[in-house]
PDB file of C-alpha atoms in Angstrom:
ATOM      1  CA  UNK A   1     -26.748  -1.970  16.160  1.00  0.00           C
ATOM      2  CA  UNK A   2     -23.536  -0.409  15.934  1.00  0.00           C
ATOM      3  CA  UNK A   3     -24.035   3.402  14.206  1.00  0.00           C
ATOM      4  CA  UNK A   4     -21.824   2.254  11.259  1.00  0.00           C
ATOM      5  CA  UNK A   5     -24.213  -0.124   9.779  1.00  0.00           C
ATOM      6  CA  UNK A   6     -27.497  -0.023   8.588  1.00  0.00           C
ATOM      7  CA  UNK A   7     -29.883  -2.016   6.792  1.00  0.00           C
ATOM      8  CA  UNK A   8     -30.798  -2.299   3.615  1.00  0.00           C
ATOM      9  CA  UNK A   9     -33.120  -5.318   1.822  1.00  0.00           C
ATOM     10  CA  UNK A  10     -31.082  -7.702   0.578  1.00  0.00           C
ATOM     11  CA  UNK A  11     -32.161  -9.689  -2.397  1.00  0.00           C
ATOM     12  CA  UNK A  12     -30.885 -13.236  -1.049  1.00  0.00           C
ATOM     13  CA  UNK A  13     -34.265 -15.052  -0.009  1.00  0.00           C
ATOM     14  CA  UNK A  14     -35.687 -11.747   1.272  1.00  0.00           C
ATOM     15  CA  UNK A  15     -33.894 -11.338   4.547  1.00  0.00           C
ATOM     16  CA  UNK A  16     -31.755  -8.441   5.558  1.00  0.00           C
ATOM     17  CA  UNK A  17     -27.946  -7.556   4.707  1.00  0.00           C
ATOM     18  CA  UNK A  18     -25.880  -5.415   6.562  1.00  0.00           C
ATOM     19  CA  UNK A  19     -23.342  -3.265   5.017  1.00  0.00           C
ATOM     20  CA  UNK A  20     -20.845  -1.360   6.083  1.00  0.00           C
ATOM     21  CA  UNK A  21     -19.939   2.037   5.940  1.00  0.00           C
ATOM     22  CA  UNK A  22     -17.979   3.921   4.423  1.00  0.00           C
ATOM     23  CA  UNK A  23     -20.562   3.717   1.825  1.00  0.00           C
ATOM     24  CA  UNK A  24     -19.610   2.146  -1.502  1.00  0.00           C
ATOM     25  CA  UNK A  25     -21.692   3.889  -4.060  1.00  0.00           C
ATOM     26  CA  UNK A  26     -20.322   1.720  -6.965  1.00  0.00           C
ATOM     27  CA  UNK A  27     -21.426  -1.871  -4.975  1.00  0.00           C
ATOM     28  CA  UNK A  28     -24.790  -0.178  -3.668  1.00  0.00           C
ATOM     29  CA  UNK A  29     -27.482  -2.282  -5.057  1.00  0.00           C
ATOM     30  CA  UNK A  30     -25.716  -5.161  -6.659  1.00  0.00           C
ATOM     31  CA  UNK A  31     -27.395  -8.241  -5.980  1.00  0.00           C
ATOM     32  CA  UNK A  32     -24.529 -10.642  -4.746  1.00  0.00           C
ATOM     33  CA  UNK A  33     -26.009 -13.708  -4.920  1.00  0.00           C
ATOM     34  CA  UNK A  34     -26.776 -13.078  -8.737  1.00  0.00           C
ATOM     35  CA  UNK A  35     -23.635 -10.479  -9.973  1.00  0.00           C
ATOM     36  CA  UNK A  36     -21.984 -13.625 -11.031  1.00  0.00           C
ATOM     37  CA  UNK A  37     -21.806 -17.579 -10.735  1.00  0.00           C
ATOM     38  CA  UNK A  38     -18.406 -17.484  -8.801  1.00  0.00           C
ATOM     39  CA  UNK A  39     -19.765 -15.466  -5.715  1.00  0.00           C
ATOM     40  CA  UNK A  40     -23.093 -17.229  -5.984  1.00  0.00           C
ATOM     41  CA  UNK A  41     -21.247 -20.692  -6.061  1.00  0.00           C
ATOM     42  CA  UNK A  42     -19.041 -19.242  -2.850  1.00  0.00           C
ATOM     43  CA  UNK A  43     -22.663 -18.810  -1.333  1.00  0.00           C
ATOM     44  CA  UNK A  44     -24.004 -21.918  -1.487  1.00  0.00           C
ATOM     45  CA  UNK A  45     -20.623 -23.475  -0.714  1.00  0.00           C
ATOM     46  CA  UNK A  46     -20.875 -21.628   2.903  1.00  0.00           C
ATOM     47  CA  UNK A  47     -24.474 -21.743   3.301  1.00  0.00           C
ATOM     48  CA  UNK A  48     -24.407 -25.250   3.055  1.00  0.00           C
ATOM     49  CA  UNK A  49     -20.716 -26.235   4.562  1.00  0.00           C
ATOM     50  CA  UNK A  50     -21.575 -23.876   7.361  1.00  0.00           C
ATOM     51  CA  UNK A  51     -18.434 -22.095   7.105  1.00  0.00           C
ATOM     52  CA  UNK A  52     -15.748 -19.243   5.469  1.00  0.00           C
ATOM     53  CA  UNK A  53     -15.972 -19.801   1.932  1.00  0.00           C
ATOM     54  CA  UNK A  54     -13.735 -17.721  -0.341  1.00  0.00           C
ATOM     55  CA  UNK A  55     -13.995 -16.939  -4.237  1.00  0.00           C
ATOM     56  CA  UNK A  56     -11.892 -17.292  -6.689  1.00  0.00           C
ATOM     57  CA  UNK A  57     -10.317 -14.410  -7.688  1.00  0.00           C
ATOM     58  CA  UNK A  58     -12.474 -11.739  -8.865  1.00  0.00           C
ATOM     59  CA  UNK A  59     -11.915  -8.128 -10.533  1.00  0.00           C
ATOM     60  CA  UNK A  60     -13.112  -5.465  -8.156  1.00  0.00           C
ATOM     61  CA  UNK A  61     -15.575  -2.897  -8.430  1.00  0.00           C
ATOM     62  CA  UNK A  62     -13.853  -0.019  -6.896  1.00  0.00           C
ATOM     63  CA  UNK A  63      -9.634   0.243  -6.261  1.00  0.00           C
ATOM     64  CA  UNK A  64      -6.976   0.331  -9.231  1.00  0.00           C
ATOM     65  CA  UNK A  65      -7.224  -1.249 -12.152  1.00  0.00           C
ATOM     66  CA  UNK A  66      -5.016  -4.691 -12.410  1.00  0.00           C
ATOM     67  CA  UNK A  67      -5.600  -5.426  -8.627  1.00  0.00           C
ATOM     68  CA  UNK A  68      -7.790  -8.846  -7.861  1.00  0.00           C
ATOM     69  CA  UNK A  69      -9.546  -9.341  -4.625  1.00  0.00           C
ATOM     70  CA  UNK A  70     -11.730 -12.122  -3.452  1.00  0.00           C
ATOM     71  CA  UNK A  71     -14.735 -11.851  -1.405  1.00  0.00           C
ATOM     72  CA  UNK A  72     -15.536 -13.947   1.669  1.00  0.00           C
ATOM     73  CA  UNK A  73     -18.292 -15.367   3.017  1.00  0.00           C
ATOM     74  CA  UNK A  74     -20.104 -16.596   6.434  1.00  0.00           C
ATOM     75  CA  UNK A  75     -23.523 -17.992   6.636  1.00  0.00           C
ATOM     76  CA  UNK A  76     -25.537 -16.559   9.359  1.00  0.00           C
ATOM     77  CA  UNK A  77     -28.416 -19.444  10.518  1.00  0.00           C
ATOM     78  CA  UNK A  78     -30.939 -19.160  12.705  1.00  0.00           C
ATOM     79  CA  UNK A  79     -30.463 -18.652  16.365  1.00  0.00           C
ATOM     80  CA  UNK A  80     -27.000 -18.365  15.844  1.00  0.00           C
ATOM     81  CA  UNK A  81     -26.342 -21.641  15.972  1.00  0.00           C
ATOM     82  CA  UNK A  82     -24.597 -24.281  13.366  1.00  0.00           C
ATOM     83  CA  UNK A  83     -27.051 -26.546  12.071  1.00  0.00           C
ATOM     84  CA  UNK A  84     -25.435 -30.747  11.742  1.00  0.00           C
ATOM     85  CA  UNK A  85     -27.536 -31.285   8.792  1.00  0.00           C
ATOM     86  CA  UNK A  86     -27.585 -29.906   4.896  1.00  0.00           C
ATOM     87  CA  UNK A  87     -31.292 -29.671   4.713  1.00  0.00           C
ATOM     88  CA  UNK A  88     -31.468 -27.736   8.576  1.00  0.00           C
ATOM     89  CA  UNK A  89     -28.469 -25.399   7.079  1.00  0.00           C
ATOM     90  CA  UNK A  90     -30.520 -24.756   4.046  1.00  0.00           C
ATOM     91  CA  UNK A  91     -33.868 -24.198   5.927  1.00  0.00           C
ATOM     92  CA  UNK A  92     -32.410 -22.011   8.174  1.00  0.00           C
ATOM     93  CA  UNK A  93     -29.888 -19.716   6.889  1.00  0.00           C
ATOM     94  CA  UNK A  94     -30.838 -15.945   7.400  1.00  0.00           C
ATOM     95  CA  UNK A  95     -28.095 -14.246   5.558  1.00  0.00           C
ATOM     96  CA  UNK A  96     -24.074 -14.047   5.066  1.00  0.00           C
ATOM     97  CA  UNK A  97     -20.955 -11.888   6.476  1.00  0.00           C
ATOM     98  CA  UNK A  98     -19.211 -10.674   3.294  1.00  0.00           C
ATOM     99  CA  UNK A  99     -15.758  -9.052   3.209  1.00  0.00           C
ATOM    100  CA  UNK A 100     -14.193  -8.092   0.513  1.00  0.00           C
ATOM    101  CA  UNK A 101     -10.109  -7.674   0.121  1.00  0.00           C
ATOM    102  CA  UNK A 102      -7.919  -6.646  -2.052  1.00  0.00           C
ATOM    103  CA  UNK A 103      -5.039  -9.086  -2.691  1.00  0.00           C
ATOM    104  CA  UNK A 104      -2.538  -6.595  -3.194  1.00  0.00           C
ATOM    105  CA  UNK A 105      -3.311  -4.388  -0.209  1.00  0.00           C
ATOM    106  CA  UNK A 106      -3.260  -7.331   1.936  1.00  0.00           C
ATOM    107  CA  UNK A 107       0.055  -8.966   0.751  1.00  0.00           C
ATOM    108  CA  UNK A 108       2.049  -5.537   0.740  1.00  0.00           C
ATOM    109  CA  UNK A 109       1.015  -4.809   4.586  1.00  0.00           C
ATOM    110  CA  UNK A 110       2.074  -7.736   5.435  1.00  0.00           C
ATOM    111  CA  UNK A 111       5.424  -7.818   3.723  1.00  0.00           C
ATOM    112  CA  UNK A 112       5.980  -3.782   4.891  1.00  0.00           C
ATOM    113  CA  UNK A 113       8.435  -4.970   7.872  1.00  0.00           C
ATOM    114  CA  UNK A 114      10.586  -7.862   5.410  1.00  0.00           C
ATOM    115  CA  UNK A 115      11.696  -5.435   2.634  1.00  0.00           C
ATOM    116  CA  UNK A 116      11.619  -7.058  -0.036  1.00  0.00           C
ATOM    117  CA  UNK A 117      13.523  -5.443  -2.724  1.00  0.00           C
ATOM    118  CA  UNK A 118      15.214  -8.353  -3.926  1.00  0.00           C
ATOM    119  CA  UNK A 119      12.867 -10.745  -3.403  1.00  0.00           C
ATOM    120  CA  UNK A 120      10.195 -11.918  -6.114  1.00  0.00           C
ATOM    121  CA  UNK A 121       6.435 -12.340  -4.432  1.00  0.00           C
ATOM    122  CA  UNK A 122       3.719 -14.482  -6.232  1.00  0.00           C
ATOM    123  CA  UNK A 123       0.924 -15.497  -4.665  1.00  0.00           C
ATOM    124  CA  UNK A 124      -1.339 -18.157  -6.838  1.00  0.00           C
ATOM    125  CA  UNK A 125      -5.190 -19.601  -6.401  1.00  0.00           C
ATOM    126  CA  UNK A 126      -4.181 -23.176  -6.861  1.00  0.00           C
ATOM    127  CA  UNK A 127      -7.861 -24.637  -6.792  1.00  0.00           C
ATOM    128  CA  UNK A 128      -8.307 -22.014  -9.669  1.00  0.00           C
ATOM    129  CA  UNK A 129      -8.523 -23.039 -13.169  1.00  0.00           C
ATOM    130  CA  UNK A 130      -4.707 -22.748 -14.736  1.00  0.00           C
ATOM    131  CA  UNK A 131      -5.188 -18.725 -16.168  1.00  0.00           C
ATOM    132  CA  UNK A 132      -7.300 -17.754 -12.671  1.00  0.00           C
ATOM    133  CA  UNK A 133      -4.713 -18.416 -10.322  1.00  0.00           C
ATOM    134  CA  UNK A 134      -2.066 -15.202 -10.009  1.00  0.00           C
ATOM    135  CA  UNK A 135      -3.525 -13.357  -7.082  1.00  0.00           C
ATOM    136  CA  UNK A 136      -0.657 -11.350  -6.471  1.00  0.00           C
ATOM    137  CA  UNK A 137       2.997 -10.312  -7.928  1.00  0.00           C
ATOM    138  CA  UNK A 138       6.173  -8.348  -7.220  1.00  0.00           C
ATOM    139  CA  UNK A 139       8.496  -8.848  -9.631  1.00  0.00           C
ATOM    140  CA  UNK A 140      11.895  -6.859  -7.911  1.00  0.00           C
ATOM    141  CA  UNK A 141      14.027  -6.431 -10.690  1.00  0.00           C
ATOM    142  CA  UNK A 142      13.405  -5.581 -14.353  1.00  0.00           C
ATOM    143  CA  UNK A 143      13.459  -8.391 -17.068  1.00  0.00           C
ATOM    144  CA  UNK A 144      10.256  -9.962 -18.387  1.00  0.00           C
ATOM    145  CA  UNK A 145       7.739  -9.734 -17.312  1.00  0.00           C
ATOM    146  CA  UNK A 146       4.333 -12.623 -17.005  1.00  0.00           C
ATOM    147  CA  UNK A 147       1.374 -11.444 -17.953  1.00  0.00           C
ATOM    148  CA  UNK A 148      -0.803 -11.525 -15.126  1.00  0.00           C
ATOM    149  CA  UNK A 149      -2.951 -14.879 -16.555  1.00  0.00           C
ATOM    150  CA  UNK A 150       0.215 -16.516 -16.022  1.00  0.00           C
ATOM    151  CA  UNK A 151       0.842 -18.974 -13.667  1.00  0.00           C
ATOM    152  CA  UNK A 152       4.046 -19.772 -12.419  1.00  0.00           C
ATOM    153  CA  UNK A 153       6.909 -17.299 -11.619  1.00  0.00           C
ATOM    154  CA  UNK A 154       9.843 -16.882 -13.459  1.00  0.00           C
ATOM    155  CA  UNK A 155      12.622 -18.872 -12.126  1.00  0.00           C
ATOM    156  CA  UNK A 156      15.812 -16.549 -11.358  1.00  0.00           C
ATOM    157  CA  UNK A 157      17.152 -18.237  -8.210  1.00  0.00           C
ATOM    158  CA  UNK A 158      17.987 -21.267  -7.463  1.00  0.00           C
ATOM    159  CA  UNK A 159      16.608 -20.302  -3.933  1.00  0.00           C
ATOM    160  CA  UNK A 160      13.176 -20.995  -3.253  1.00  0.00           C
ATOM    161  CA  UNK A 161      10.545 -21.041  -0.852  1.00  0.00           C
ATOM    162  CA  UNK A 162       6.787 -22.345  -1.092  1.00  0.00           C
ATOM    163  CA  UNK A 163       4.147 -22.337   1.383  1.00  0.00           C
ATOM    164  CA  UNK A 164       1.024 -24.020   0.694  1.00  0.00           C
ATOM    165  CA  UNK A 165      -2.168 -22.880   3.177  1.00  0.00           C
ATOM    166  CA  UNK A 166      -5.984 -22.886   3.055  1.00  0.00           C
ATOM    167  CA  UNK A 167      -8.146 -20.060   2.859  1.00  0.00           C
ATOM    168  CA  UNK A 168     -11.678 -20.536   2.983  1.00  0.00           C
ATOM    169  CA  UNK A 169     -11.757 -23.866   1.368  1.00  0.00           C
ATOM    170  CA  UNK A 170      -9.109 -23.037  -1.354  1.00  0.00           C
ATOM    171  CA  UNK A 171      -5.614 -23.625  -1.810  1.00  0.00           C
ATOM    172  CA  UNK A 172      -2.978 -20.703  -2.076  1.00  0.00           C
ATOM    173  CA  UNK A 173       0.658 -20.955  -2.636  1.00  0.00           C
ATOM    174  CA  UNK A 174       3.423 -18.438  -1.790  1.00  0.00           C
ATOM    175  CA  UNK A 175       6.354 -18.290  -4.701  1.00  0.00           C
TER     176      UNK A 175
END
């Protein structure tokens, strides 16, 4: 094992979890599969799809208050392999990868090299229910603004643009 991991028990069906370092004192301990029914849901969706599942969006632990993240995960089965049937995946699973990101970080590095100071950024859930589904928003000039339950942005321009793209068996939209 790499010298940045160790392991710790893990209180899904008794079988190890890794975590990484640097160590997260205010996640140590939590019991994923039980801190709440959308991760636990995310579980069984991957555990028994046998592959990436993402949550909804979720209100993180650690990080500044306001910012959402989601939390991914991977089934890990037996052998390493993929089983072809639900009751093989089930029998076999021996854990998850989870990562967990912050929705802001992630959309803000990516938008570093496109400037965009005149530009308005939403990014929405749209499997989530109606008040889930902001992820993300830059709003680049003042006037009102949504609060963050809402849903669509405000319209300003008459130019728009909006990608549509899965992620982990959900459905995001760029506004």
């Amino acid at each position: 094992f790499s010298s940045h991991l160790q392991i710790v028990a893990s209180p899904f069906r008794g079988k190890p979890l890794f975590w990484s370092k640097p160590f997260n004192r205010a996640a140590w301990g939590i019991d994923t599969a039980r801190a709440s029914a959308t991760r636990w849901a995310a579980m069984e969706r991957a555990r028994d799809a046998g592959k990436l599942v993402t949550t909804g969006r979720l209100r993180l632990l650690q990080g500044p208050s306001g910012q959402f993240g989601v939390q991914v995960f991977i089934p890990i089965y037996r052998g390493g392999q993929v089983y072809d049937t639900l009751p093989a995946r089930r029998d076999n699973l021996q854990g998850f990868v989870i990562a967990i990101f912050r929705v802001r970080d992630l959309v803000e590095l990516s938008l570093v090299g496109l400037k965009p100071a005149l530009m308005d950024v939403w990014l929405a859930d749209e499997s989530a229910a109606p008040d889930e589904r902001l992820l993300y928003q830059h709003q680049s000039r003042p006037g009102p603004q949504r609060a963050p339950s809402g849903r669509e942005p405000l319209a300003r321009s008459p130019f728009t643009w909006t990608p549509t793209f899965g992620v982990g068996g959900r459905l995001w939209s760029f506004y």
